[in-house]
Amino acid sequence: MNRSCGEAERQLRRLLHGRLGWDHLVQVHARIFRHDLHGSNHLLAQFVLACASLRKMAYASVVFFLTQNPNILLFNSMFKAYSLVGPRKEPFQLLSGMKNRGIWPDRFTYAPLLKSCSNLRDLVFGRRVHADVLTLGFESHNSIGIALVELYVSCGRMEDASRMFDAMPHREPIVWNLMVRGFCKAGDVNSGFRFFQGMDKRTVVSWNSMITELAQSGHDHEAFNLFREMWDMGFEPDDASLVIILPVCARLGAVEKGRWIHSYAETKGLSRVIAVGNAFIDMYSKCGDLESARKVFDEIPERSIVSWNSMIAGFALNGIGEAGIDLFEEMKAKGVKPNEITFLGVLGCCTHAGLVNRGRELFSSMTVEHQIEPRLEHYGCIVDLLGRNSFVQEAYDLTKGMPMRPSAAIWGALLSACKIHGESGVAECAAKELIDLEPWNSGNYVQLSNIYAEAGRWDDVKKVRLLMREKCVCKAPGESVIELMDNF
């Protein structure tokens, strides 16, 4: 390589170390060809990783397969690139092609390859890779040990993960976090918590992981207590900590705890982080403090679509539909494009405000104006809106014409509307559909029986009771308040 080419390669490698957009990356590739550097494996190794950072693996693959003499460095970069972009099967084919070329894996090959197995939850291929690791004596390398623990955790094989964990000579916080998450995902929160307590060096990430797992497994009180313990032990919560704990406050209805966290966030400048601001909007809305939610919304320096959706949903949740619809119009006026979640919120606003015509218009605009195909939840909103406002037949026709099978929730909403407005014919159809969807639910049979009883159709009442016997469905016994307290 002449001097000018060497200098060009150094310049290009410096460029690739920076954050490049797609247009710049294509220009770098052009310069690689212009300076005849497409045979430099070191340079191409950086280039394919830059492609992966932009999720342009198709382009990286073309560059790789046009390389005449790829070495182990370039192969390893491709393995790493594939591991960064999510579940892909190409790494396994690449490994076979590499061996066919007579290039044998080194210790840098296996960690990203195992990560790809984890991404796919492919235990069979993962065990084959593990066997290669053992054959070549690479199991003592920490990065490979971590990747093996992650593989077994992702596949739900906690006994295998524990064996790998126990064999590791040096355990970094990441592998402890993997074990905590693995046990909690497997439903063994106690074992996950024991691993957390056994950590030599906890980080904020470790605390966040444990708090997340407790919250996601329904242990909200324990999650908040652990958040307080984290604070008391001198670990300052970061923005991720707040995004985790604020939904916990919302579910607990603990608005005062949320305010205490809010004062901390303002002190540390975290309240200006968009994700944190959105979490505060959601928390205040679910706790019924719309004034504080709106104040946070107004003070967010740069609102995302989540910010708008959270505030609109907050208005719907608190029964202030007109304000939510006004905010939706303001959002559109500012050029923010609504998404599926936006329409769930604004249709909910129409339901609470009783704005039937507006709801019809918005539902229609999803496909006509915004090219958004309504999901089951959107149909549920419009059926609920129509049913509540005495348009029961229209709601029934819409339900029957849905492109997907209506859920039990939709038929249940329709049945409730029928009871309010005395639509016995539609009520009978809805109750029968509920029995078909939930044959184990005794309440559905009772509702159908009551419909027949109110209409004086006693033969049909008997048929329902016979059907319950045939399907071995028993009516749930009633419980008094005293019995409930005793059971509690």
GROMACS .gro file of C-alpha atoms in nm:
model
  488
    1MET     CA    1   0.000   0.000   0.000
    2ASN     CA    2   0.144   0.339  -0.097
    3ARG     CA    3   0.166   0.635   0.139
    4SER     CA    4  -0.141   0.817   0.003
    5CYS     CA    5  -0.356   0.506   0.036
    6GLY     CA    6  -0.233   0.456   0.392
    7GLU     CA    7  -0.328   0.811   0.484
    8ALA     CA    8  -0.668   0.771   0.313
    9GLU     CA    9  -0.736   0.454   0.512
   10ARG     CA   10  -0.647   0.627   0.840
   11GLN     CA   11  -0.883   0.913   0.757
   12LEU     CA   12  -1.165   0.676   0.669
   13ARG     CA   13  -1.115   0.474   0.987
   14ARG     CA   14  -1.133   0.796   1.191
   15LEU     CA   15  -1.457   0.885   1.013
   16LEU     CA   16  -1.604   0.543   1.084
   17HIS     CA   17  -1.532   0.586   1.455
   18GLY     CA   18  -1.773   0.881   1.457
   19ARG     CA   19  -2.152   0.885   1.430
   20LEU     CA   20  -2.233   0.874   1.061
   21GLY     CA   21  -2.567   0.903   0.886
   22TRP     CA   22  -2.660   0.675   0.599
   23ASP     CA   23  -2.568   0.928   0.329
   24HIS     CA   24  -2.224   0.978   0.482
   25LEU     CA   25  -2.169   0.604   0.509
   26VAL     CA   26  -2.241   0.557   0.138
   27GLN     CA   27  -1.989   0.834   0.066
   28VAL     CA   28  -1.730   0.655   0.280
   29HIS     CA   29  -1.792   0.338   0.079
   30ALA     CA   30  -1.738   0.531  -0.244
   31ARG     CA   31  -1.406   0.662  -0.112
   32ILE     CA   32  -1.302   0.308  -0.017
   33PHE     CA   33  -1.340   0.210  -0.384
   34ARG     CA   34  -1.181   0.531  -0.512
   35HIS     CA   35  -0.866   0.463  -0.308
   36ASP     CA   36  -0.869   0.089  -0.391
   37LEU     CA   37  -0.911  -0.003  -0.023
   38HIS     CA   38  -1.182  -0.266  -0.065
   39GLY     CA   39  -0.924  -0.532   0.017
   40SER     CA   40  -0.851  -0.386   0.363
   41ASN     CA   41  -1.015  -0.622   0.612
   42HIS     CA   42  -0.949  -0.382   0.901
   43LEU     CA   43  -1.130  -0.099   0.726
   44LEU     CA   44  -1.418  -0.319   0.609
   45ALA     CA   45  -1.455  -0.462   0.960
   46GLN     CA   46  -1.525  -0.110   1.088
   47PHE     CA   47  -1.750  -0.041   0.792
   48VAL     CA   48  -1.984  -0.338   0.850
   49LEU     CA   49  -2.018  -0.243   1.218
   50ALA     CA   50  -2.111   0.110   1.112
   51CYS     CA   51  -2.376  -0.042   0.884
   52ALA     CA   52  -2.509  -0.245   1.176
   53SER     CA   53  -2.542   0.069   1.389
   54LEU     CA   54  -2.778   0.203   1.120
   55ARG     CA   55  -2.950  -0.137   1.083
   56LYS     CA   56  -2.830  -0.168   0.723
   57MET     CA   57  -2.721  -0.531   0.736
   58ALA     CA   58  -2.829  -0.603   0.378
   59TYR     CA   59  -2.573  -0.347   0.260
   60ALA     CA   60  -2.309  -0.481   0.499
   61SER     CA   61  -2.369  -0.832   0.365
   62VAL     CA   62  -2.317  -0.722   0.006
   63VAL     CA   63  -1.991  -0.549   0.101
   64PHE     CA   64  -1.877  -0.859   0.288
   65PHE     CA   65  -1.960  -1.111   0.014
   66LEU     CA   66  -1.781  -0.898  -0.247
   67THR     CA   67  -1.461  -0.918  -0.043
   68GLN     CA   68  -1.222  -1.164  -0.205
   69ASN     CA   69  -1.012  -1.261   0.097
   70PRO     CA   70  -1.202  -1.198   0.420
   71ASN     CA   71  -1.001  -1.287   0.730
   72ILE     CA   72  -1.109  -1.385   1.083
   73LEU     CA   73  -1.128  -1.016   1.186
   74LEU     CA   74  -1.384  -0.939   0.914
   75PHE     CA   75  -1.583  -1.255   0.988
   76ASN     CA   76  -1.592  -1.166   1.358
   77SER     CA   77  -1.712  -0.815   1.275
   78MET     CA   78  -1.996  -0.964   1.073
   79PHE     CA   79  -2.088  -1.193   1.363
   80LYS     CA   80  -2.092  -0.893   1.595
   81ALA     CA   81  -2.290  -0.683   1.346
   82TYR     CA   82  -2.559  -0.951   1.315
   83SER     CA   83  -2.581  -0.985   1.693
   84LEU     CA   84  -2.653  -0.613   1.725
   85VAL     CA   85  -2.954  -0.601   1.492
   86GLY     CA   86  -3.177  -0.863   1.653
   87PRO     CA   87  -3.289  -1.216   1.565
   88ARG     CA   88  -3.116  -1.333   1.245
   89LYS     CA   89  -3.021  -1.679   1.117
   90GLU     CA   90  -2.747  -1.556   0.883
   91PRO     CA   91  -2.468  -1.588   1.147
   92PHE     CA   92  -2.511  -1.966   1.154
   93GLN     CA   93  -2.473  -1.989   0.776
   94LEU     CA   94  -2.176  -1.752   0.798
   95LEU     CA   95  -2.004  -1.977   1.051
   96SER     CA   96  -2.037  -2.273   0.815
   97GLY     CA   97  -1.900  -2.068   0.524
   98MET     CA   98  -1.608  -1.950   0.734
   99LYS     CA   99  -1.508  -2.305   0.827
  100ASN     CA  100  -1.542  -2.412   0.462
  101ARG     CA  101  -1.281  -2.148   0.376
  102GLY     CA  102  -1.044  -2.307   0.626
  103ILE     CA  103  -1.074  -2.015   0.871
  104TRP     CA  104  -1.119  -2.144   1.223
  105PRO     CA  105  -1.304  -1.944   1.494
  106ASP     CA  106  -1.107  -1.768   1.765
  107ARG     CA  107  -1.217  -1.651   2.109
  108PHE     CA  108  -1.370  -1.332   1.963
  109THR     CA  109  -1.606  -1.534   1.741
  110TYR     CA  110  -1.816  -1.698   2.006
  111ALA     CA  111  -1.958  -1.419   2.223
  112PRO     CA  112  -2.147  -1.249   1.934
  113LEU     CA  113  -2.242  -1.589   1.791
  114LEU     CA  114  -2.393  -1.689   2.126
  115LYS     CA  115  -2.569  -1.352   2.141
  116SER     CA  116  -2.736  -1.437   1.808
  117CYS     CA  117  -2.846  -1.771   1.958
  118SER     CA  118  -2.994  -1.576   2.251
  119ASN     CA  119  -3.172  -1.336   2.017
  120LEU     CA  120  -3.335  -1.633   1.843
  121ARG     CA  121  -3.375  -1.835   2.165
  122ASP     CA  122  -3.216  -2.117   1.967
  123LEU     CA  123  -3.110  -2.363   2.236
  124VAL     CA  124  -3.015  -2.640   1.991
  125PHE     CA  125  -2.762  -2.433   1.796
  126GLY     CA  126  -2.656  -2.263   2.119
  127ARG     CA  127  -2.557  -2.600   2.267
  128ARG     CA  128  -2.358  -2.678   1.952
  129VAL     CA  129  -2.171  -2.351   1.989
  130HIS     CA  130  -2.117  -2.426   2.360
  131ALA     CA  131  -1.966  -2.762   2.262
  132ASP     CA  132  -1.725  -2.582   2.025
  133VAL     CA  133  -1.629  -2.345   2.307
  134LEU     CA  134  -1.548  -2.639   2.535
  135THR     CA  135  -1.353  -2.820   2.261
  136LEU     CA  136  -1.136  -2.514   2.194
  137GLY     CA  137  -1.090  -2.430   2.564
  138PHE     CA  138  -1.247  -2.084   2.547
  139GLU     CA  139  -1.493  -2.130   2.834
  140SER     CA  140  -1.272  -1.935   3.079
  141HIS     CA  141  -1.303  -1.612   2.879
  142ASN     CA  142  -1.541  -1.383   3.065
  143SER     CA  143  -1.722  -1.244   2.760
  144ILE     CA  144  -1.802  -1.599   2.645
  145GLY     CA  145  -1.915  -1.699   2.995
  146ILE     CA  146  -2.152  -1.401   3.006
  147ALA     CA  147  -2.285  -1.489   2.659
  148LEU     CA  148  -2.348  -1.849   2.769
  149VAL     CA  149  -2.537  -1.734   3.079
  150GLU     CA  150  -2.745  -1.501   2.859
  151LEU     CA  151  -2.819  -1.787   2.617
  152TYR     CA  152  -2.952  -2.017   2.889
  153VAL     CA  153  -3.143  -1.735   3.060
  154SER     CA  154  -3.309  -1.633   2.732
  155CYS     CA  155  -3.411  -1.996   2.673
  156GLY     CA  156  -3.547  -2.030   3.028
  157ARG     CA  157  -3.283  -2.289   3.124
  158MET     CA  158  -3.200  -2.151   3.469
  159GLU     CA  159  -3.027  -2.470   3.592
  160ASP     CA  160  -2.783  -2.447   3.301
  161ALA     CA  161  -2.745  -2.073   3.356
  162SER     CA  162  -2.669  -2.134   3.725
  163ARG     CA  163  -2.401  -2.390   3.638
  164MET     CA  164  -2.234  -2.143   3.403
  165PHE     CA  165  -2.263  -1.869   3.664
  166ASP     CA  166  -2.106  -2.085   3.933
  167ALA     CA  167  -1.815  -2.179   3.703
  168MET     CA  168  -1.726  -1.817   3.622
  169PRO     CA  169  -1.405  -1.703   3.797
  170HIS     CA  170  -1.502  -1.334   3.774
  171ARG     CA  171  -1.863  -1.221   3.781
  172GLU     CA  172  -1.937  -0.876   3.647
  173PRO     CA  173  -2.261  -0.692   3.743
  174ILE     CA  174  -2.410  -0.773   3.401
  175VAL     CA  175  -2.409  -1.147   3.470
  176TRP     CA  176  -2.569  -1.098   3.813
  177ASN     CA  177  -2.838  -0.888   3.644
  178LEU     CA  178  -2.893  -1.165   3.389
  179MET     CA  179  -2.949  -1.419   3.667
  180VAL     CA  180  -3.185  -1.186   3.852
  181ARG     CA  181  -3.389  -1.125   3.537
  182GLY     CA  182  -3.386  -1.493   3.439
  183PHE     CA  183  -3.526  -1.619   3.768
  184CYS     CA  184  -3.788  -1.345   3.783
  185LYS     CA  185  -3.900  -1.414   3.425
  186ALA     CA  186  -3.929  -1.781   3.519
  187GLY     CA  187  -4.164  -1.681   3.802
  188ASP     CA  188  -3.910  -1.744   4.079
  189VAL     CA  189  -3.889  -1.389   4.217
  190ASN     CA  190  -3.748  -1.512   4.549
  191SER     CA  191  -3.445  -1.669   4.381
  192GLY     CA  192  -3.400  -1.357   4.169
  193PHE     CA  193  -3.404  -1.143   4.483
  194ARG     CA  194  -3.151  -1.374   4.653
  195PHE     CA  195  -2.913  -1.325   4.362
  196PHE     CA  196  -2.965  -0.951   4.384
  197GLN     CA  197  -2.887  -0.952   4.756
  198GLY     CA  198  -2.574  -1.159   4.691
  199MET     CA  199  -2.421  -0.912   4.447
  200ASP     CA  200  -2.077  -0.788   4.550
  201LYS     CA  201  -2.099  -0.462   4.360
  202ARG     CA  202  -2.440  -0.320   4.284
  203THR     CA  203  -2.488  -0.043   4.033
  204VAL     CA  204  -2.790   0.175   3.958
  205VAL     CA  205  -2.855  -0.061   3.666
  206SER     CA  206  -2.865  -0.354   3.910
  207TRP     CA  207  -3.119  -0.179   4.130
  208ASN     CA  208  -3.324  -0.080   3.827
  209SER     CA  209  -3.327  -0.440   3.703
  210MET     CA  210  -3.453  -0.579   4.033
  211ILE     CA  211  -3.714  -0.305   4.076
  212THR     CA  212  -3.835  -0.367   3.718
  213GLU     CA  213  -3.872  -0.740   3.777
  214LEU     CA  214  -4.064  -0.687   4.101
  215ALA     CA  215  -4.295  -0.436   3.932
  216GLN     CA  216  -4.356  -0.656   3.628
  217SER     CA  217  -4.438  -0.957   3.846
  218GLY     CA  218  -4.706  -0.766   4.039
  219HIS     CA  219  -4.500  -0.688   4.352
  220ASP     CA  220  -4.557  -0.311   4.343
  221HIS     CA  221  -4.519  -0.249   4.716
  222GLU     CA  222  -4.192  -0.443   4.724
  223ALA     CA  223  -4.072  -0.256   4.415
  224PHE     CA  224  -4.132   0.081   4.579
  225ASN     CA  225  -3.971  -0.030   4.906
  226LEU     CA  226  -3.663  -0.141   4.711
  227PHE     CA  227  -3.655   0.197   4.536
  228ARG     CA  228  -3.650   0.364   4.880
  229GLU     CA  229  -3.374   0.127   4.994
  230MET     CA  230  -3.171   0.214   4.685
  231TRP     CA  231  -3.209   0.581   4.774
  232ASP     CA  232  -3.121   0.523   5.141
  233MET     CA  233  -2.804   0.334   5.046
  234GLY     CA  234  -2.673   0.632   4.851
  235PHE     CA  235  -2.751   0.523   4.494
  236GLU     CA  236  -2.894   0.821   4.307
  237PRO     CA  237  -3.187   0.718   4.082
  238ASP     CA  238  -3.134   0.802   3.715
  239ASP     CA  239  -3.390   0.873   3.445
  240ALA     CA  240  -3.441   0.498   3.388
  241SER     CA  241  -3.514   0.452   3.760
  242LEU     CA  242  -3.788   0.713   3.746
  243VAL     CA  243  -3.945   0.568   3.430
  244ILE     CA  244  -3.959   0.232   3.613
  245ILE     CA  245  -4.098   0.354   3.948
  246LEU     CA  246  -4.356   0.610   3.834
  247PRO     CA  247  -4.595   0.348   3.685
  248VAL     CA  248  -4.566   0.169   4.021
  249CYS     CA  249  -4.681   0.488   4.195
  250ALA     CA  250  -4.969   0.511   3.947
  251ARG     CA  251  -5.084   0.154   4.014
  252LEU     CA  252  -5.060   0.211   4.390
  253GLY     CA  253  -5.246   0.542   4.360
  254ALA     CA  254  -4.953   0.691   4.553
  255VAL     CA  255  -4.965   1.044   4.418
  256GLU     CA  256  -4.777   1.190   4.717
  257LYS     CA  257  -4.490   0.949   4.659
  258GLY     CA  258  -4.499   1.056   4.296
  259ARG     CA  259  -4.475   1.423   4.402
  260TRP     CA  260  -4.176   1.343   4.622
  261ILE     CA  261  -4.006   1.178   4.322
  262HIS     CA  262  -4.102   1.477   4.107
  263SER     CA  263  -3.923   1.718   4.343
  264TYR     CA  264  -3.612   1.501   4.321
  265ALA     CA  265  -3.634   1.491   3.941
  266GLU     CA  266  -3.656   1.870   3.922
  267THR     CA  267  -3.356   1.907   4.153
  268LYS     CA  268  -3.148   1.678   3.930
  269GLY     CA  269  -3.279   1.816   3.600
  270LEU     CA  270  -3.437   1.480   3.512
  271SER     CA  271  -3.789   1.617   3.472
  272ARG     CA  272  -3.683   1.768   3.140
  273VAL     CA  273  -3.600   1.424   2.999
  274ILE     CA  274  -3.887   1.339   2.763
  275ALA     CA  275  -3.937   0.981   2.886
  276VAL     CA  276  -3.945   1.097   3.248
  277GLY     CA  277  -4.189   1.377   3.167
  278ASN     CA  278  -4.416   1.129   2.990
  279ALA     CA  279  -4.404   0.900   3.294
  280PHE     CA  280  -4.507   1.190   3.520
  281ILE     CA  281  -4.799   1.277   3.289
  282ASP     CA  282  -4.916   0.915   3.301
  283MET     CA  283  -4.872   0.888   3.679
  284TYR     CA  284  -5.055   1.211   3.761
  285SER     CA  285  -5.336   1.128   3.517
  286LYS     CA  286  -5.392   0.781   3.663
  287CYS     CA  287  -5.391   0.929   4.013
  288GLY     CA  288  -5.658   1.181   3.910
  289ASP     CA  289  -5.439   1.493   3.930
  290LEU     CA  290  -5.493   1.630   3.579
  291GLU     CA  291  -5.375   1.978   3.677
  292SER     CA  292  -5.026   1.849   3.759
  293ALA     CA  293  -5.028   1.624   3.450
  294ARG     CA  294  -5.108   1.919   3.226
  295LYS     CA  295  -4.841   2.133   3.395
  296VAL     CA  296  -4.578   1.866   3.321
  297PHE     CA  297  -4.705   1.836   2.964
  298ASP     CA  298  -4.681   2.212   2.909
  299GLU     CA  299  -4.327   2.226   3.052
  300ILE     CA  300  -4.174   1.939   2.852
  301PRO     CA  301  -3.917   2.110   2.626
  302GLU     CA  302  -3.978   1.879   2.331
  303ARG     CA  303  -4.292   1.666   2.323
  304SER     CA  304  -4.293   1.323   2.162
  305ILE     CA  305  -4.599   1.143   2.029
  306VAL     CA  306  -4.601   0.958   2.364
  307SER     CA  307  -4.639   1.293   2.544
  308TRP     CA  308  -4.949   1.382   2.342
  309ASN     CA  309  -5.093   1.032   2.372
  310SER     CA  310  -5.040   1.024   2.750
  311MET     CA  311  -5.215   1.357   2.801
  312ILE     CA  312  -5.507   1.271   2.570
  313ALA     CA  313  -5.547   0.934   2.745
  314GLY     CA  314  -5.534   1.116   3.079
  315PHE     CA  315  -5.830   1.332   2.981
  316ALA     CA  316  -6.021   1.023   2.865
  317LEU     CA  317  -5.942   0.834   3.186
  318ASN     CA  318  -6.070   1.121   3.400
  319GLY     CA  319  -6.388   1.173   3.197
  320ILE     CA  320  -6.293   1.511   3.047
  321GLY     CA  321  -6.347   1.412   2.687
  322GLU     CA  322  -6.388   1.757   2.532
  323ALA     CA  323  -6.047   1.870   2.658
  324GLY     CA  324  -5.887   1.554   2.517
  325ILE     CA  325  -6.045   1.611   2.175
  326ASP     CA  326  -5.929   1.976   2.178
  327LEU     CA  327  -5.575   1.858   2.254
  328PHE     CA  328  -5.598   1.608   1.967
  329GLU     CA  329  -5.686   1.893   1.730
  330GLU     CA  330  -5.399   2.103   1.868
  331MET     CA  331  -5.164   1.812   1.814
  332LYS     CA  332  -5.267   1.781   1.448
  333ALA     CA  333  -5.238   2.158   1.400
  334LYS     CA  334  -4.877   2.140   1.521
  335GLY     CA  335  -4.800   1.879   1.255
  336VAL     CA  336  -4.772   1.581   1.489
  337LYS     CA  337  -4.903   1.269   1.314
  338PRO     CA  338  -5.137   1.058   1.531
  339ASN     CA  339  -5.078   0.686   1.564
  340GLU     CA  340  -5.284   0.386   1.677
  341ILE     CA  341  -5.245   0.475   2.045
  342THR     CA  342  -5.360   0.831   1.981
  343PHE     CA  343  -5.689   0.708   1.841
  344LEU     CA  344  -5.749   0.478   2.138
  345GLY     CA  345  -5.720   0.783   2.361
  346VAL     CA  346  -5.931   1.021   2.155
  347LEU     CA  347  -6.204   0.762   2.093
  348GLY     CA  348  -6.210   0.711   2.470
  349CYS     CA  349  -6.258   1.088   2.503
  350CYS     CA  350  -6.556   1.071   2.267
  351THR     CA  351  -6.707   0.790   2.476
  352HIS     CA  352  -6.680   0.987   2.801
  353ALA     CA  353  -6.814   1.302   2.638
  354GLY     CA  354  -7.096   1.121   2.456
  355LEU     CA  355  -6.980   1.266   2.121
  356VAL     CA  356  -7.115   0.999   1.888
  357ASN     CA  357  -7.083   1.186   1.558
  358ARG     CA  358  -6.729   1.298   1.641
  359GLY     CA  359  -6.640   0.941   1.732
  360ARG     CA  360  -6.777   0.813   1.403
  361GLU     CA  361  -6.574   1.076   1.213
  362LEU     CA  362  -6.252   0.994   1.398
  363PHE     CA  363  -6.296   0.619   1.352
  364SER     CA  364  -6.353   0.668   0.979
  365SER     CA  365  -6.054   0.905   0.951
  366MET     CA  366  -5.818   0.636   1.076
  367THR     CA  367  -5.819   0.458   0.740
  368VAL     CA  368  -5.931   0.738   0.509
  369GLU     CA  369  -5.707   1.019   0.633
  370HIS     CA  370  -5.428   0.855   0.834
  371GLN     CA  371  -5.392   0.508   0.672
  372ILE     CA  372  -5.418   0.334   1.009
  373GLU     CA  373  -5.603   0.003   1.013
  374PRO     CA  374  -5.825  -0.015   1.324
  375ARG     CA  375  -5.730  -0.287   1.570
  376LEU     CA  376  -5.959  -0.486   1.796
  377GLU     CA  377  -5.921  -0.220   2.067
  378HIS     CA  378  -6.039   0.057   1.834
  379TYR     CA  379  -6.349  -0.142   1.742
  380GLY     CA  380  -6.408  -0.195   2.113
  381CYS     CA  381  -6.400   0.184   2.171
  382ILE     CA  382  -6.647   0.267   1.894
  383VAL     CA  383  -6.883  -0.020   1.988
  384ASP     CA  384  -6.878   0.104   2.348
  385LEU     CA  385  -6.944   0.464   2.234
  386LEU     CA  386  -7.239   0.363   2.013
  387GLY     CA  387  -7.384   0.123   2.267
  388ARG     CA  388  -7.373   0.368   2.557
  389ASN     CA  389  -7.559   0.625   2.351
  390SER     CA  390  -7.849   0.397   2.244
  391PHE     CA  391  -7.716   0.314   1.896
  392VAL     CA  392  -7.723  -0.054   1.985
  393GLN     CA  393  -7.822  -0.188   1.644
  394GLU     CA  394  -7.546   0.013   1.475
  395ALA     CA  395  -7.297  -0.116   1.731
  396TYR     CA  396  -7.415  -0.473   1.665
  397ASP     CA  397  -7.387  -0.432   1.286
  398LEU     CA  398  -7.037  -0.291   1.325
  399THR     CA  399  -6.939  -0.582   1.549
  400LYS     CA  400  -7.070  -0.838   1.301
  401GLY     CA  401  -6.884  -0.665   1.017
  402MET     CA  402  -6.544  -0.653   1.187
  403PRO     CA  403  -6.253  -0.795   0.981
  404MET     CA  404  -6.135  -0.990   1.286
  405ARG     CA  405  -6.327  -1.199   1.539
  406PRO     CA  406  -6.480  -0.975   1.811
  407SER     CA  407  -6.341  -1.034   2.157
  408ALA     CA  408  -6.535  -1.118   2.471
  409ALA     CA  409  -6.478  -0.759   2.589
  410ILE     CA  410  -6.658  -0.622   2.281
  411TRP     CA  411  -6.954  -0.858   2.316
  412GLY     CA  412  -6.961  -0.778   2.688
  413ALA     CA  413  -6.978  -0.403   2.618
  414LEU     CA  414  -7.258  -0.463   2.369
  415LEU     CA  415  -7.447  -0.679   2.617
  416SER     CA  416  -7.419  -0.407   2.884
  417ALA     CA  417  -7.560  -0.153   2.637
  418CYS     CA  418  -7.849  -0.388   2.557
  419LYS     CA  419  -7.940  -0.413   2.926
  420ILE     CA  420  -7.941  -0.033   2.962
  421HIS     CA  421  -8.150   0.028   2.651
  422GLY     CA  422  -8.372  -0.283   2.660
  423GLU     CA  423  -8.251  -0.443   2.336
  424SER     CA  424  -8.337  -0.805   2.416
  425GLY     CA  425  -8.281  -0.938   2.063
  426VAL     CA  426  -7.925  -0.813   2.033
  427ALA     CA  427  -7.864  -0.906   2.399
  428GLU     CA  428  -7.948  -1.269   2.323
  429CYS     CA  429  -7.702  -1.274   2.031
  430ALA     CA  430  -7.429  -1.110   2.242
  431ALA     CA  431  -7.479  -1.353   2.530
  432LYS     CA  432  -7.462  -1.653   2.294
  433GLU     CA  433  -7.138  -1.519   2.143
  434LEU     CA  434  -6.994  -1.478   2.493
  435ILE     CA  435  -7.081  -1.839   2.577
  436ASP     CA  436  -6.909  -1.950   2.256
  437LEU     CA  437  -6.595  -1.748   2.342
  438GLU     CA  438  -6.591  -1.828   2.714
  439PRO     CA  439  -6.776  -2.160   2.766
  440TRP     CA  440  -6.618  -2.190   3.112
  441ASN     CA  441  -6.758  -1.856   3.238
  442SER     CA  442  -7.075  -1.921   3.438
  443GLY     CA  443  -7.164  -1.551   3.432
  444ASN     CA  444  -7.235  -1.566   3.059
  445TYR     CA  445  -7.492  -1.844   3.107
  446VAL     CA  446  -7.653  -1.655   3.394
  447GLN     CA  447  -7.687  -1.342   3.181
  448LEU     CA  448  -7.849  -1.536   2.895
  449SER     CA  449  -8.081  -1.710   3.141
  450ASN     CA  450  -8.183  -1.372   3.287
  451ILE     CA  451  -8.256  -1.236   2.939
  452TYR     CA  452  -8.491  -1.528   2.874
  453ALA     CA  453  -8.650  -1.497   3.219
  454GLU     CA  454  -8.724  -1.127   3.170
  455ALA     CA  455  -8.893  -1.215   2.838
  456GLY     CA  456  -9.092  -1.497   3.001
  457ARG     CA  457  -8.918  -1.760   2.786
  458TRP     CA  458  -8.903  -2.027   3.057
  459ASP     CA  459  -8.835  -2.318   2.822
  460ASP     CA  460  -8.520  -2.138   2.706
  461VAL     CA  461  -8.421  -2.077   3.070
  462LYS     CA  462  -8.434  -2.456   3.123
  463LYS     CA  463  -8.225  -2.512   2.809
  464VAL     CA  464  -7.954  -2.281   2.942
  465ARG     CA  465  -7.947  -2.468   3.273
  466LEU     CA  466  -7.923  -2.800   3.089
  467LEU     CA  467  -7.640  -2.663   2.877
  468MET     CA  468  -7.455  -2.564   3.192
  469ARG     CA  469  -7.489  -2.917   3.328
  470GLU     CA  470  -7.369  -3.070   3.000
  471LYS     CA  471  -7.060  -2.849   3.002
  472CYS     CA  472  -7.008  -2.899   3.377
  473VAL     CA  473  -7.029  -2.526   3.443
  474CYS     CA  474  -7.134  -2.428   3.793
  475LYS     CA  475  -7.275  -2.093   3.896
  476ALA     CA  476  -7.023  -1.916   4.120
  477PRO     CA  477  -7.157  -1.907   4.478
  478GLY     CA  478  -7.232  -1.568   4.628
  479GLU     CA  479  -7.018  -1.441   4.911
  480SER     CA  480  -7.110  -1.206   5.190
  481VAL     CA  481  -6.882  -0.924   5.301
  482ILE     CA  482  -6.797  -1.122   5.615
  483GLU     CA  483  -6.694  -1.426   5.406
  484LEU     CA  484  -6.474  -1.210   5.185
  485MET     CA  485  -6.304  -1.058   5.488
  486ASP     CA  486  -6.246  -1.406   5.632
  487ASN     CA  487  -6.096  -1.528   5.305
  488PHE     CA  488  -5.877  -1.221   5.284
   0.00000   0.00000   0.00000
